[in-house]
Short mmCIF file of C-alpha atoms in Angstrom, two decimals:
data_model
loop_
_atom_site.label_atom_id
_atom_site.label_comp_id
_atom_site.label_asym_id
_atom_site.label_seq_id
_atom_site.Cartn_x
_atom_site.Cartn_y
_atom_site.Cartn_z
CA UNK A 474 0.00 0.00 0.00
CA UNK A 475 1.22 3.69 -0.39
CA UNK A 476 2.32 5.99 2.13
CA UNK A 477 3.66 9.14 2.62
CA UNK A 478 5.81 10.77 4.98
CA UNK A 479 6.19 14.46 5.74
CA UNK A 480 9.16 14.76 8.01
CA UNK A 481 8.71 18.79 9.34
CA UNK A 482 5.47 19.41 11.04
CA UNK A 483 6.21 22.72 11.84
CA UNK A 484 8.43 25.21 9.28
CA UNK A 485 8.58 28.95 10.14
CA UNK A 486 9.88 31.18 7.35
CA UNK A 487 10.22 35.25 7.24
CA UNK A 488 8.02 36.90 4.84
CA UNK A 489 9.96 37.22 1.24
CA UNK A 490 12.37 34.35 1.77
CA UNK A 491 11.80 30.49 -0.39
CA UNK A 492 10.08 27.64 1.23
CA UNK A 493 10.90 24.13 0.50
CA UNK A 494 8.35 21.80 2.04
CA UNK A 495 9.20 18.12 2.14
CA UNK A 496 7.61 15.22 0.68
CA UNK A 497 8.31 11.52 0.55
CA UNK A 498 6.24 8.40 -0.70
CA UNK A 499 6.52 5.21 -0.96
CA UNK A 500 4.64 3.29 -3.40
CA UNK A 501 6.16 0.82 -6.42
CA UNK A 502 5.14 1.90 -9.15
CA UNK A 503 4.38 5.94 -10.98
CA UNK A 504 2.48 7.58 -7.99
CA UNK A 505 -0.27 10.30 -8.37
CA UNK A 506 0.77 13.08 -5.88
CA UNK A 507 -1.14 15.78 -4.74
CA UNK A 508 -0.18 18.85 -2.49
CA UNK A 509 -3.10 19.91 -0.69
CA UNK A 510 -3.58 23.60 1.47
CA UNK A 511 -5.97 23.81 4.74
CA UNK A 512 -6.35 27.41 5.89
CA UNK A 513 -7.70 27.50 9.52
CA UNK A 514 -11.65 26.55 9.99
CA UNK A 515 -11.39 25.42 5.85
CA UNK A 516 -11.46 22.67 3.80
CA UNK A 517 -8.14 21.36 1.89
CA UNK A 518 -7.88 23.35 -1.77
CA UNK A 519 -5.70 21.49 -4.16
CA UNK A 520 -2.20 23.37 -4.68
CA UNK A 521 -0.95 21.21 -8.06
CA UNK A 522 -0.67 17.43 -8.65
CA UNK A 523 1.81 15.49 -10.74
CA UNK A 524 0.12 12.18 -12.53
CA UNK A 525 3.09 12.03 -15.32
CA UNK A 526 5.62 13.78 -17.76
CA UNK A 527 7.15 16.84 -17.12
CA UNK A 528 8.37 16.31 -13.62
CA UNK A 529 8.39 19.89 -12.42
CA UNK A 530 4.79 20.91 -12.09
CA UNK A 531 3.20 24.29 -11.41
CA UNK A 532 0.46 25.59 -9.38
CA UNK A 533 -1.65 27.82 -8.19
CA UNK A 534 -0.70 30.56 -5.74
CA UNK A 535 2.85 30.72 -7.16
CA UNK A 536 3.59 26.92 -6.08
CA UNK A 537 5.49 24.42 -7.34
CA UNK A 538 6.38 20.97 -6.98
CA UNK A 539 8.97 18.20 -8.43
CA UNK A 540 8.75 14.78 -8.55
CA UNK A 541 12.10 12.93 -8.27
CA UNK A 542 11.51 9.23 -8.38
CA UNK A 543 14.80 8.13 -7.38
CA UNK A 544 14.68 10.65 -4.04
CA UNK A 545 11.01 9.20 -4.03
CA UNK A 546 10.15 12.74 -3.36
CA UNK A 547 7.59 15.62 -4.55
CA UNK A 548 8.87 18.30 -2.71
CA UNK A 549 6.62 21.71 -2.37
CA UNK A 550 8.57 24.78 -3.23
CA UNK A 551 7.39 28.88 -3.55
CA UNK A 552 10.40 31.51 -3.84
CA UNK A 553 8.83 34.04 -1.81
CA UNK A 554 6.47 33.52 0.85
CA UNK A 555 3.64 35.72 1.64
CA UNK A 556 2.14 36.13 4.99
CA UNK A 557 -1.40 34.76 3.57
CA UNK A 558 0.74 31.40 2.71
CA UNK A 559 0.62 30.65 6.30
CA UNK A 560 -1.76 27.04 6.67
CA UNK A 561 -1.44 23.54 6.76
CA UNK A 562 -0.21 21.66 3.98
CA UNK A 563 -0.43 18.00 3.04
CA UNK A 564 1.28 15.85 0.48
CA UNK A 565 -1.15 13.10 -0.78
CA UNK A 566 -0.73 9.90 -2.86
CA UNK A 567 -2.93 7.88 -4.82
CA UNK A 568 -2.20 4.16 -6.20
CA UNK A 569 -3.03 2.25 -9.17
CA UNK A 570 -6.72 2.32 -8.62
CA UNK A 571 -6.10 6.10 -9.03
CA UNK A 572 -7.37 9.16 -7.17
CA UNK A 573 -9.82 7.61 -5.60
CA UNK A 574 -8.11 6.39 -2.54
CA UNK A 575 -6.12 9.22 -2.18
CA UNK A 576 -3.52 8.23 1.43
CA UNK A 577 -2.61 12.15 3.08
CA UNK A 578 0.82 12.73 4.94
CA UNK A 579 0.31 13.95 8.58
CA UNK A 580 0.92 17.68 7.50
CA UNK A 581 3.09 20.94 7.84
CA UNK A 582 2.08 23.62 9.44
CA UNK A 583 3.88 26.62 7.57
CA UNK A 584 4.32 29.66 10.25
CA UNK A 585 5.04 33.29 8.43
CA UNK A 586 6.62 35.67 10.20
CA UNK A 587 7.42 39.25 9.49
CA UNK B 1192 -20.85 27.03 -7.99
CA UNK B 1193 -20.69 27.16 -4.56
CA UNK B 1194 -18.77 24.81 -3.95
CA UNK B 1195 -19.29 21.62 -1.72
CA UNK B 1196 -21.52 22.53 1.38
CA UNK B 1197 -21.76 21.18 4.66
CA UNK B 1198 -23.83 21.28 7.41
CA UNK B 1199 -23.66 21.80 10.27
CA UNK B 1200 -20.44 23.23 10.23
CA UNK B 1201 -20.49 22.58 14.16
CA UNK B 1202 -22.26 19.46 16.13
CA UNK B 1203 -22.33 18.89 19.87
CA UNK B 1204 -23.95 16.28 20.92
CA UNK B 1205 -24.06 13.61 23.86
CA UNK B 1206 -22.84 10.43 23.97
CA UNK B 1207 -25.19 8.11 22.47
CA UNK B 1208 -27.14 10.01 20.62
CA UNK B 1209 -27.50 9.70 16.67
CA UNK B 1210 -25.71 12.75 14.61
CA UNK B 1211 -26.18 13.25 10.83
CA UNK B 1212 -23.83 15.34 9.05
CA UNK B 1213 -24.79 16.58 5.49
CA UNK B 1214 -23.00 17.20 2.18
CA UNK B 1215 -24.39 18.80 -1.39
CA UNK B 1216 -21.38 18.13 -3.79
CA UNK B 1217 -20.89 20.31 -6.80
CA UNK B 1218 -23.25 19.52 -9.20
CA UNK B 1219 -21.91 17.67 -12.38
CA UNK B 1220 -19.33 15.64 -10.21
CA UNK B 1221 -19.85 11.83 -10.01
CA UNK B 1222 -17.83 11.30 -6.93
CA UNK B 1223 -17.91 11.89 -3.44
CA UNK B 1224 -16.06 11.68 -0.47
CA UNK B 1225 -16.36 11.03 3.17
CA UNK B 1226 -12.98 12.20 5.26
CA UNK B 1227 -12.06 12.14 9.01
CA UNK B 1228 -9.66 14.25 10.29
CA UNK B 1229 -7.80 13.97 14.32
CA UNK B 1230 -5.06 15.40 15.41
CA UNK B 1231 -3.96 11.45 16.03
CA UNK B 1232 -4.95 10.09 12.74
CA UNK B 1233 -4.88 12.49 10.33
CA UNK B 1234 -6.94 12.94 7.43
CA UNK B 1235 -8.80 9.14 6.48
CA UNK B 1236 -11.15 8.73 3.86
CA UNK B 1237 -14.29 6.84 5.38
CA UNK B 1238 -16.08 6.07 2.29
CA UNK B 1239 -16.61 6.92 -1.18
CA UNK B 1240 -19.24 7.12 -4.24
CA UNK B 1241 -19.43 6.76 -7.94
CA UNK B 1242 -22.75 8.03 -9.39
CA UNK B 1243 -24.46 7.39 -6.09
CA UNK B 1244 -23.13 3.47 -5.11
CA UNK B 1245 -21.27 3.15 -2.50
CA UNK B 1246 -17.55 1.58 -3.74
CA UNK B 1247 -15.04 2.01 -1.28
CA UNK B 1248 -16.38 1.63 2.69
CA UNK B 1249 -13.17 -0.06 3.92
CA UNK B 1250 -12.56 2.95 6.20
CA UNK B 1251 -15.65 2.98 8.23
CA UNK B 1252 -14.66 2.62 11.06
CA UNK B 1253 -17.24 0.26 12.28
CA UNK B 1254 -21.22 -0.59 12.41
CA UNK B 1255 -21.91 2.69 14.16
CA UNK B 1256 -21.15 4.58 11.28
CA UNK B 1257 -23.39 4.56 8.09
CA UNK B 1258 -23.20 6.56 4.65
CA UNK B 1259 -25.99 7.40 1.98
CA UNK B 1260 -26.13 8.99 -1.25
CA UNK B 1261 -30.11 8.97 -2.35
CA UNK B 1262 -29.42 11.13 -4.97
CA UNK B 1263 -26.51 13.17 -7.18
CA UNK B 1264 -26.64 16.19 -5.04
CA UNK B 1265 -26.74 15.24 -1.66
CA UNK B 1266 -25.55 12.64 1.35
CA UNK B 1267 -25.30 11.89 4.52
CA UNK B 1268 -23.00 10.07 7.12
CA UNK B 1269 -24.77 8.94 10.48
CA UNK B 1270 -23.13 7.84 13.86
CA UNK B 1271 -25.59 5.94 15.95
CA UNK B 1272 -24.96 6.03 18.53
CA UNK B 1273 -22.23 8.47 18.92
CA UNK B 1274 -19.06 7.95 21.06
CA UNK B 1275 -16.88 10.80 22.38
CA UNK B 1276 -14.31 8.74 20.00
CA UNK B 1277 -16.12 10.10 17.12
CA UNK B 1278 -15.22 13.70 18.08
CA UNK B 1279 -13.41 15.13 14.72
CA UNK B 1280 -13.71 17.14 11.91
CA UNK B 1281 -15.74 15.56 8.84
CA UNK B 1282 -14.81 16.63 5.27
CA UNK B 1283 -17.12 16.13 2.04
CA UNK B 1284 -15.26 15.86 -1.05
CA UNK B 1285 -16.42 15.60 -4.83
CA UNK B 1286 -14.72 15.43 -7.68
CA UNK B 1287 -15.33 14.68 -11.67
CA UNK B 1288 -11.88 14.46 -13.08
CA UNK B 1289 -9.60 13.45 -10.15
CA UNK B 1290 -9.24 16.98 -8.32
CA UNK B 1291 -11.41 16.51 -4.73
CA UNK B 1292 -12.87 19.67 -3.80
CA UNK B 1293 -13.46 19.66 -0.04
CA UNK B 1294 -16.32 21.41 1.47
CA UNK B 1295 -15.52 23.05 4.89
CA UNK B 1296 -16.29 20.40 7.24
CA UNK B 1297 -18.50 19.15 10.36
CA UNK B 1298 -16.38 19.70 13.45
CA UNK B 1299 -18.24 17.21 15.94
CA UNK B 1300 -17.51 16.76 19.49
CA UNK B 1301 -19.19 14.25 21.29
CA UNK B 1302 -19.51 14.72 24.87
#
C-alpha cells in the first residue's frame, strides 16, 4: 500500500524568503501526488498534482512541486512567501486504482513571520 | 458554484445520541467523499461514491457509522450512537476528473 511521509510538522519562514516543504512516498510503481492547502476553519484546496511527464509541475498561488523518483520525493517549493501562505499543507498519494483512494501525509504547518 | 456545502459546520452532541452530518457536492461531479480528520490520525477517507453506489467503505470505522447517497446532489454520514471517539472534523469531497474539492467540514464533538 502507499504511504507518505512528511518529516517537518512545523516550518517557520520570514516573509519574502523560499520555502521548501518536504515530501516523501513510498509506493512501487508511478504515484499520483497531490499537495493539498488547509487554511484554519477550511477545507483542503488542491495546490498542483503530478500524474506524469514533465516532472516539475506548477500551481496555483505561485507553487510548485517536483517529482524525483529516485529521491522518491515531490517536494513543495514557492520563492517568496507571503504572509497569507501561512496554513497547513499536506502531500497526498494515490495508487493504481487512481485518485480515488487518495492516502494524506500527517501535515506541515507553515508559520510566516514578518 | 458554490462549492461543496456542509452542514452543520459545528455538532455537539451527547454520547449516544445519533448525529447526521450533510454534504451537497458540486453539481456535475460523479464522486464523493467522506474524510475524518484527528489530530492522532490524520486525514482518512471513510467512504466513497461513484454516481451514487457506494464503492469504497473499507474505512468505516465500524457498524456505528453509516453513509448514503439517495441522490446526485446530496448525502449523509450517520453515527448511531455516537461515542466521544467520534469527536473530529468531517470533510465532504467531490470530484469529476480526479481533483477533490473539499467542502468546509463538520467539526463534531461528542460529549
Amino acid at each position: 500500500a502507499q504511504s507518505v511521509t512528511q518529516p517537518d510538522i512545523h516550518i517557520t519562514v520570514s516573509e519574502g524568503a523560499s520555502l521548501e516543504l518536504r515530501c516523501n512516498y513510498s509506493y512501487g510503481a508511478t504515484p499520483y501526488l497531490f499537495w493539498y492547502v488547509q487554511s484554519p476553519g477550511q477545507g483542503l484546496q488542491l495546490l498542483l498534482k503530478y500524474f506524469s511527464g514533465d516532472t516539475l509541475v506548477q500551481g496555483i498561488k505561485g507553487f510548485e512541486a517536483e517529482f524525483k523518483r529516485s529521491q522518491s520525493s515531490f517536494n513543495l517549493r514557492k520563492p517568496s512567501v507571503h504572509w497569507s501562505d501561512a496554513a497547513e499543507y499536506f502531500c497526498a498519494v494515490a495508487g493504481g486504482t487512481g485518485f480515488q483512494k487518495l492516502v494524506f501525509g500527517t501535515g506541515t504547518r507553515l508559520l510566516v513571520s514578518p | 458554484d458554490a462549492g461543496v456545502i456542509q452542514s452543520p459546520r459545528h455538532e455537539v452532541t451527547e454520547m449516544g445520541q445519533e448525529v447526521t452530518l450533510r454534504c451537497k457536492p458540486i453539481s456535475g461531479h460523479d464522486y464523493l467523499f467522506w474524510y475524518r480528520q484527528t489530530m492522532m490520525r490524520g486525514l482518512e477517507l471513510l467512504i466513497y461514491f461513484n454516481n451514487n453506489v457506494p464503492i469504497d467503505d473499507s474505512g468505516m470505522p465500524e457498524d456505528r457509522f453509516s453513509a448514503k447517497m439517495p441522490n446526485a446532489s446530496f448525502s449523509t454520514l450517520k453515527i448511531q450512537p455516537s461515542e466521544p471517539r467520534d469527536s473530529a472534523v468531517y470533510f465532504c469531497a467531490s470530484s469529476l476528473t480526479g481533483d477533490l474539492y473539499f467542502g468546509p467540514g463538520t467539526r463534531l464533538t461528542v460529549t
